[in-house]
């Protein structure tokens, strides 16, 4: 069954601290994995797309990793800011031009 | 470049009524996707339109329908509204096959059914 599981469901950290969000998937065949950031009440915004051959990709303070063998991805946020408070969603395409969405991790950064 | 725009931003309806939500994709994007996001839940796929045709639909009843116009804008219609239809409805667009390109989302229409 094609699934995308994210952990933790929610996370609270202090401003300036680092954190890592996890994504495990069982979607097959695999082509790429995407991380989106969704601020409350707004649409998701793409952070990064990782293809099968990429292990690490950075976008500012965001670094995504991918292990296609273990079917795991992580999103690491460095030196968190209050504006990082949002839901982070892991998405994996599957056959038929469909997307499988993870349930998201809700991150709250406190001052 | 203007992003994906959705209207209205908020919509309040009573049970049994009909709702129409609108979406304008990014210029040049031919595919439009509709998703439902109930409070605290993940995105659930509703419909996919490309070049004016419905290409796929999610596991939703037939009272959820839509269409895509020649200018690639799209409408989502929800008939016989039920309380559980209350959700954020997100529209996204892509340039043809999005296999290696991101979907671009609008900020959604918040539908409240009372």
mmCIF file of C-alpha atoms in Angstrom, chain A residues 13-19 61 76-82 84:
data_model
loop_
_atom_site.group_PDB
_atom_site.id
_atom_site.type_symbol
_atom_site.label_atom_id
_atom_site.label_comp_id
_atom_site.label_asym_id
_atom_site.label_seq_id
_atom_site.Cartn_x
_atom_site.Cartn_y
_atom_site.Cartn_z
ATOM 1 C CA UNK A 13 11.362 24.069 20.048
ATOM 2 C CA UNK A 14 12.982 27.267 21.233
ATOM 3 C CA UNK A 15 14.036 29.927 18.772
ATOM 4 C CA UNK A 16 17.596 29.390 17.585
ATOM 5 C CA UNK A 17 17.540 25.623 18.123
ATOM 6 C CA UNK A 18 17.821 22.980 15.395
ATOM 7 C CA UNK A 19 15.293 20.253 14.679
ATOM 8 C CA UNK A 61 18.384 26.900 6.619
ATOM 9 C CA UNK A 76 16.621 19.483 9.125
ATOM 10 C CA UNK A 77 15.996 23.078 10.153
ATOM 11 C CA UNK A 78 18.984 24.999 11.433
ATOM 12 C CA UNK A 79 18.874 27.993 13.774
ATOM 13 C CA UNK A 80 15.087 28.037 13.888
ATOM 14 C CA UNK A 81 13.165 31.290 13.642
ATOM 15 C CA UNK A 82 9.673 32.175 14.785
ATOM 16 C CA UNK A 84 9.460 28.554 10.843
#
